[in-house]
Amino acid sequence: MMSLASYLIISLILFIVGLTVMIARKNIVAILLGIELVLNAAALNFVAYSKYVTNNLDGHVFSLFIIIIAAAEAAVGLAIVIRFFQIKETIHIDEATQLRN
């Protein structure tokens, strides 16, 4: 059986990979995937602490909200990316500064 430390290490790895993807990539879709990884790391932390520390369902409820928010973020984000691609024919993040015009 896995311990709390194992879950926290996995969550840390997910968080670091997500943060690295968000900082290093110029692709809008890759940045959205990095945000998803960070949200999944937070959800894993909530569930792990809920199971090992408090022994109630509060962490599971927070994780459910995180999953719902991530789904909404993915839907809205991908809709924006599709529209941006229709206008600019690229998904490079540096071209997004021209959307203000």
CSV table of N, CA and C in Angstrom, one decimal:
chain,number,residue,atom,x,y,z
A,1,MET,N,0.8,-1.2,0.0
A,1,MET,CA,0.0,0.0,0.0
A,1,MET,C,0.9,1.2,0.0
A,2,MET,N,0.4,2.3,-0.7
A,2,MET,CA,1.2,3.5,-0.8
A,2,MET,C,1.0,4.4,0.4
A,3,SER,N,2.0,5.1,0.8
A,3,SER,CA,1.9,6.0,1.9
A,3,SER,C,1.6,7.4,1.5
A,4,LEU,N,1.4,8.3,2.4
A,4,LEU,CA,1.1,9.7,2.1
A,4,LEU,C,2.3,10.3,1.3
A,5,ALA,N,3.5,10.0,1.8
A,5,ALA,CA,4.7,10.5,1.1
A,5,ALA,C,4.8,10.1,-0.4
A,6,SER,N,4.3,8.9,-0.7
A,6,SER,CA,4.3,8.5,-2.1
A,6,SER,C,3.4,9.3,-2.9
A,7,TYR,N,2.2,9.6,-2.4
A,7,TYR,CA,1.2,10.4,-3.1
A,7,TYR,C,1.8,11.8,-3.3
A,8,LEU,N,2.4,12.4,-2.3
A,8,LEU,CA,2.9,13.7,-2.3
A,8,LEU,C,4.1,13.8,-3.3
A,9,ILE,N,4.9,12.8,-3.4
A,9,ILE,CA,6.0,12.8,-4.4
A,9,ILE,C,5.4,12.8,-5.8
A,10,ILE,N,4.4,11.9,-6.1
A,10,ILE,CA,3.8,11.9,-7.4
A,10,ILE,C,3.1,13.2,-7.7
A,11,SER,N,2.5,13.8,-6.7
A,11,SER,CA,1.9,15.1,-6.9
A,11,SER,C,2.9,16.2,-7.2
A,12,LEU,N,4.0,16.2,-6.5
A,12,LEU,CA,5.1,17.1,-6.8
A,12,LEU,C,5.6,17.0,-8.2
A,13,ILE,N,5.8,15.7,-8.6
A,13,ILE,CA,6.3,15.5,-10.0
A,13,ILE,C,5.3,16.0,-11.0
A,14,LEU,N,4.0,15.8,-10.8
A,14,LEU,CA,3.0,16.3,-11.7
A,14,LEU,C,3.0,17.8,-11.7
A,15,PHE,N,3.2,18.4,-10.6
A,15,PHE,CA,3.2,19.9,-10.5
A,15,PHE,C,4.4,20.5,-11.2
A,16,ILE,N,5.5,19.9,-11.0
A,16,ILE,CA,6.8,20.4,-11.6
A,16,ILE,C,6.7,20.3,-13.1
A,17,VAL,N,6.2,19.1,-13.6
A,17,VAL,CA,6.1,18.9,-15.0
A,17,VAL,C,5.1,19.9,-15.6
A,18,GLY,N,4.0,20.1,-15.0
A,18,GLY,CA,3.0,21.1,-15.5
A,18,GLY,C,3.5,22.5,-15.5
A,19,LEU,N,4.2,22.9,-14.4
A,19,LEU,CA,4.8,24.2,-14.4
A,19,LEU,C,5.8,24.4,-15.4
A,20,THR,N,6.7,23.4,-15.6
A,20,THR,CA,7.7,23.5,-16.7
A,20,THR,C,7.1,23.6,-18.1
A,21,VAL,N,6.0,22.8,-18.3
A,21,VAL,CA,5.4,22.9,-19.6
A,21,VAL,C,4.8,24.3,-19.8
A,22,MET,N,4.2,24.9,-18.8
A,22,MET,CA,3.5,26.2,-18.9
A,22,MET,C,4.6,27.3,-19.2
A,23,ILE,N,5.8,27.1,-18.6
A,23,ILE,CA,6.8,28.2,-18.7
A,23,ILE,C,7.6,28.0,-20.1
A,24,ALA,N,7.8,26.8,-20.4
A,24,ALA,CA,8.8,26.5,-21.6
A,24,ALA,C,8.1,26.5,-22.9
A,25,ARG,N,6.8,26.2,-23.0
A,25,ARG,CA,6.2,26.1,-24.3
A,25,ARG,C,5.6,27.4,-24.8
A,26,LYS,N,5.6,27.5,-26.1
A,26,LYS,CA,4.9,28.6,-26.8
A,26,LYS,C,3.6,28.3,-27.5
A,27,ASN,N,3.3,27.0,-27.4
A,27,ASN,CA,2.1,26.5,-28.0
A,27,ASN,C,0.9,26.6,-27.0
A,28,ILE,N,-0.2,27.2,-27.4
A,28,ILE,CA,-1.3,27.4,-26.5
A,28,ILE,C,-1.9,26.1,-26.0
A,29,VAL,N,-2.0,25.1,-26.8
A,29,VAL,CA,-2.5,23.8,-26.4
A,29,VAL,C,-1.6,23.1,-25.3
A,30,ALA,N,-0.3,23.2,-25.5
A,30,ALA,CA,0.6,22.7,-24.5
A,30,ALA,C,0.5,23.4,-23.2
A,31,ILE,N,0.3,24.7,-23.2
A,31,ILE,CA,0.1,25.5,-22.0
A,31,ILE,C,-1.2,25.0,-21.3
A,32,LEU,N,-2.2,24.8,-22.0
A,32,LEU,CA,-3.5,24.3,-21.4
A,32,LEU,C,-3.3,22.9,-20.8
A,33,LEU,N,-2.5,22.1,-21.4
A,33,LEU,CA,-2.1,20.8,-20.9
A,33,LEU,C,-1.3,20.9,-19.6
A,34,GLY,N,-0.4,21.9,-19.5
A,34,GLY,CA,0.3,22.1,-18.3
A,34,GLY,C,-0.6,22.6,-17.2
A,35,ILE,N,-1.6,23.4,-17.5
A,35,ILE,CA,-2.5,23.8,-16.5
A,35,ILE,C,-3.3,22.6,-16.0
A,36,GLU,N,-3.7,21.7,-16.8
A,36,GLU,CA,-4.4,20.5,-16.4
A,36,GLU,C,-3.5,19.7,-15.5
A,37,LEU,N,-2.2,19.6,-15.8
A,37,LEU,CA,-1.3,18.8,-14.9
A,37,LEU,C,-1.2,19.4,-13.5
A,38,VAL,N,-1.2,20.7,-13.4
A,38,VAL,CA,-1.1,21.4,-12.1
A,38,VAL,C,-2.4,21.2,-11.4
A,39,LEU,N,-3.5,21.3,-12.0
A,39,LEU,CA,-4.8,21.1,-11.4
A,39,LEU,C,-4.9,19.6,-10.9
A,40,ASN,N,-4.4,18.7,-11.7
A,40,ASN,CA,-4.5,17.3,-11.2
A,40,ASN,C,-3.6,17.0,-10.0
A,41,ALA,N,-2.4,17.7,-10.0
A,41,ALA,CA,-1.6,17.6,-8.8
A,41,ALA,C,-2.3,18.1,-7.6
A,42,ALA,N,-3.0,19.2,-7.7
A,42,ALA,CA,-3.7,19.8,-6.5
A,42,ALA,C,-4.8,18.8,-6.1
A,43,ALA,N,-5.5,18.2,-7.0
A,43,ALA,CA,-6.6,17.3,-6.7
A,43,ALA,C,-6.0,16.0,-6.0
A,44,LEU,N,-4.9,15.5,-6.5
A,44,LEU,CA,-4.2,14.4,-5.8
A,44,LEU,C,-3.8,14.7,-4.4
A,45,ASN,N,-3.3,15.9,-4.2
A,45,ASN,CA,-3.0,16.4,-2.8
A,45,ASN,C,-4.2,16.4,-1.9
A,46,PHE,N,-5.3,16.9,-2.4
A,46,PHE,CA,-6.5,16.9,-1.6
A,46,PHE,C,-7.0,15.5,-1.2
A,47,VAL,N,-7.0,14.6,-2.2
A,47,VAL,CA,-7.4,13.2,-1.9
A,47,VAL,C,-6.5,12.5,-1.0
A,48,ALA,N,-5.2,12.7,-1.1
A,48,ALA,CA,-4.2,12.1,-0.3
A,48,ALA,C,-4.3,12.5,1.2
A,49,TYR,N,-4.4,13.8,1.4
A,49,TYR,CA,-4.6,14.4,2.7
A,49,TYR,C,-5.9,14.0,3.3
A,50,SER,N,-6.9,13.9,2.5
A,50,SER,CA,-8.2,13.5,3.0
A,50,SER,C,-8.2,12.0,3.5
A,51,LYS,N,-7.5,11.2,2.8
A,51,LYS,CA,-7.4,9.8,3.1
A,51,LYS,C,-6.5,9.5,4.3
A,52,TYR,N,-5.4,10.2,4.4
A,52,TYR,CA,-4.4,9.8,5.4
A,52,TYR,C,-4.4,10.7,6.6
A,53,VAL,N,-4.9,12.0,6.5
A,53,VAL,CA,-4.8,12.9,7.6
A,53,VAL,C,-6.1,13.1,8.3
A,54,THR,N,-7.1,13.5,7.6
A,54,THR,CA,-8.4,13.9,8.2
A,54,THR,C,-9.4,12.7,8.2
A,55,ASN,N,-9.3,11.8,7.3
A,55,ASN,CA,-10.1,10.6,7.2
A,55,ASN,C,-11.6,10.9,7.0
A,56,ASN,N,-11.9,12.0,6.2
A,56,ASN,CA,-13.2,12.3,5.8
A,56,ASN,C,-13.3,12.6,4.3
A,57,LEU,N,-14.4,13.0,3.8
A,57,LEU,CA,-14.6,13.2,2.4
A,57,LEU,C,-14.4,14.6,1.9
A,58,ASP,N,-13.9,15.5,2.7
A,58,ASP,CA,-13.7,16.9,2.2
A,58,ASP,C,-12.8,17.0,1.1
A,59,GLY,N,-11.7,16.3,1.1
A,59,GLY,CA,-10.7,16.3,0.0
A,59,GLY,C,-11.3,15.8,-1.3
A,60,HIS,N,-12.1,14.7,-1.2
A,60,HIS,CA,-12.7,14.2,-2.4
A,60,HIS,C,-13.7,15.2,-3.0
A,61,VAL,N,-14.4,15.9,-2.2
A,61,VAL,CA,-15.4,16.9,-2.7
A,61,VAL,C,-14.6,18.0,-3.4
A,62,PHE,N,-13.5,18.5,-2.8
A,62,PHE,CA,-12.7,19.5,-3.4
A,62,PHE,C,-12.1,19.0,-4.7
A,63,SER,N,-11.7,17.8,-4.8
A,63,SER,CA,-11.2,17.2,-6.0
A,63,SER,C,-12.2,17.1,-7.1
A,64,LEU,N,-13.4,16.8,-6.7
A,64,LEU,CA,-14.5,16.8,-7.7
A,64,LEU,C,-14.7,18.2,-8.3
A,65,PHE,N,-14.7,19.3,-7.4
A,65,PHE,CA,-14.8,20.6,-7.9
A,65,PHE,C,-13.6,21.0,-8.9
A,66,ILE,N,-12.4,20.5,-8.5
A,66,ILE,CA,-11.3,20.7,-9.4
A,66,ILE,C,-11.5,20.1,-10.8
A,67,ILE,N,-12.0,18.9,-10.8
A,67,ILE,CA,-12.2,18.2,-12.0
A,67,ILE,C,-13.3,18.9,-12.9
A,68,ILE,N,-14.3,19.4,-12.2
A,68,ILE,CA,-15.3,20.2,-13.0
A,68,ILE,C,-14.7,21.5,-13.5
A,69,ILE,N,-13.9,22.2,-12.7
A,69,ILE,CA,-13.3,23.4,-13.2
A,69,ILE,C,-12.3,23.1,-14.3
A,70,ALA,N,-11.6,22.0,-14.2
A,70,ALA,CA,-10.7,21.7,-15.3
A,70,ALA,C,-11.4,21.4,-16.6
A,71,ALA,N,-12.5,20.7,-16.5
A,71,ALA,CA,-13.3,20.4,-17.7
A,71,ALA,C,-13.8,21.7,-18.4
A,72,ALA,N,-14.3,22.6,-17.5
A,72,ALA,CA,-14.8,23.9,-18.1
A,72,ALA,C,-13.7,24.7,-18.7
A,73,GLU,N,-12.5,24.7,-18.0
A,73,GLU,CA,-11.3,25.4,-18.5
A,73,GLU,C,-10.9,24.8,-19.9
A,74,ALA,N,-10.9,23.5,-20.0
A,74,ALA,CA,-10.5,22.8,-21.2
A,74,ALA,C,-11.5,23.2,-22.4
A,75,ALA,N,-12.8,23.2,-22.1
A,75,ALA,CA,-13.8,23.5,-23.1
A,75,ALA,C,-13.7,24.9,-23.6
A,76,VAL,N,-13.6,25.9,-22.6
A,76,VAL,CA,-13.5,27.3,-23.0
A,76,VAL,C,-12.2,27.6,-23.6
A,77,GLY,N,-11.1,27.0,-23.1
A,77,GLY,CA,-9.8,27.2,-23.6
A,77,GLY,C,-9.6,26.7,-25.1
A,78,LEU,N,-10.1,25.5,-25.3
A,78,LEU,CA,-10.0,25.0,-26.6
A,78,LEU,C,-10.9,25.7,-27.6
A,79,ALA,N,-12.1,26.2,-27.2
A,79,ALA,CA,-12.9,27.1,-28.1
A,79,ALA,C,-12.1,28.3,-28.4
A,80,ILE,N,-11.4,28.9,-27.5
A,80,ILE,CA,-10.7,30.1,-27.8
A,80,ILE,C,-9.5,29.8,-28.8
A,81,VAL,N,-8.9,28.7,-28.5
A,81,VAL,CA,-7.8,28.2,-29.4
A,81,VAL,C,-8.3,28.0,-30.8
A,82,ILE,N,-9.4,27.4,-31.0
A,82,ILE,CA,-10.0,27.1,-32.3
A,82,ILE,C,-10.3,28.4,-33.0
A,83,ARG,N,-10.9,29.3,-32.3
A,83,ARG,CA,-11.2,30.6,-32.9
A,83,ARG,C,-9.9,31.4,-33.3
A,84,PHE,N,-9.0,31.3,-32.4
A,84,PHE,CA,-7.7,32.0,-32.6
A,84,PHE,C,-7.0,31.4,-33.9
A,85,PHE,N,-7.1,30.1,-34.0
A,85,PHE,CA,-6.5,29.4,-35.2
A,85,PHE,C,-7.2,29.8,-36.5
A,86,GLN,N,-8.5,30.0,-36.4
A,86,GLN,CA,-9.3,30.4,-37.6
A,86,GLN,C,-8.9,31.8,-38.0
A,87,ILE,N,-8.5,32.7,-37.0
A,87,ILE,CA,-8.2,34.1,-37.3
A,87,ILE,C,-6.7,34.2,-37.8
A,88,LYS,N,-5.8,33.6,-37.0
A,88,LYS,CA,-4.4,33.8,-37.3
A,88,LYS,C,-3.7,32.7,-38.0
A,89,GLU,N,-4.3,31.5,-38.0
A,89,GLU,CA,-3.8,30.3,-38.6
A,89,GLU,C,-2.5,29.9,-37.9
A,90,THR,N,-2.4,30.1,-36.7
A,90,THR,CA,-1.3,29.6,-35.8
A,90,THR,C,-1.8,29.5,-34.4
A,91,ILE,N,-1.1,28.7,-33.6
A,91,ILE,CA,-1.4,28.6,-32.2
A,91,ILE,C,-0.2,29.0,-31.3
A,92,HIS,N,0.6,29.8,-31.9
A,92,HIS,CA,1.8,30.3,-31.2
A,92,HIS,C,1.4,31.4,-30.2
A,93,ILE,N,1.8,31.4,-29.0
A,93,ILE,CA,1.3,32.3,-27.9
A,93,ILE,C,1.7,33.7,-28.2
A,94,ASP,N,2.9,34.0,-28.9
A,94,ASP,CA,3.3,35.3,-29.1
A,94,ASP,C,2.4,36.1,-30.1
A,95,GLU,N,1.6,35.4,-30.9
A,95,GLU,CA,0.7,36.0,-31.8
A,95,GLU,C,-0.6,36.5,-31.1
A,96,ALA,N,-0.8,36.0,-29.9
A,96,ALA,CA,-2.0,36.3,-29.1
A,96,ALA,C,-2.1,37.7,-28.6
A,97,THR,N,-1.0,38.4,-28.6
A,97,THR,CA,-1.0,39.8,-28.1
A,97,THR,C,-1.7,40.7,-29.1
A,98,GLN,N,-1.9,40.3,-30.4
A,98,GLN,CA,-2.6,41.1,-31.4
A,98,GLN,C,-4.1,40.9,-31.3
A,99,LEU,N,-4.6,40.1,-30.4
A,99,LEU,CA,-6.0,40.0,-30.3
A,99,LEU,C,-6.7,41.2,-29.7
A,100,ARG,N,-5.9,42.1,-29.0
A,100,ARG,CA,-6.5,43.3,-28.4
A,100,ARG,C,-7.0,44.2,-29.5
A,101,ASN,N,-6.5,44.2,-30.7
A,101,ASN,CA,-6.8,45.1,-31.7
A,101,ASN,C,-8.2,44.9,-32.3
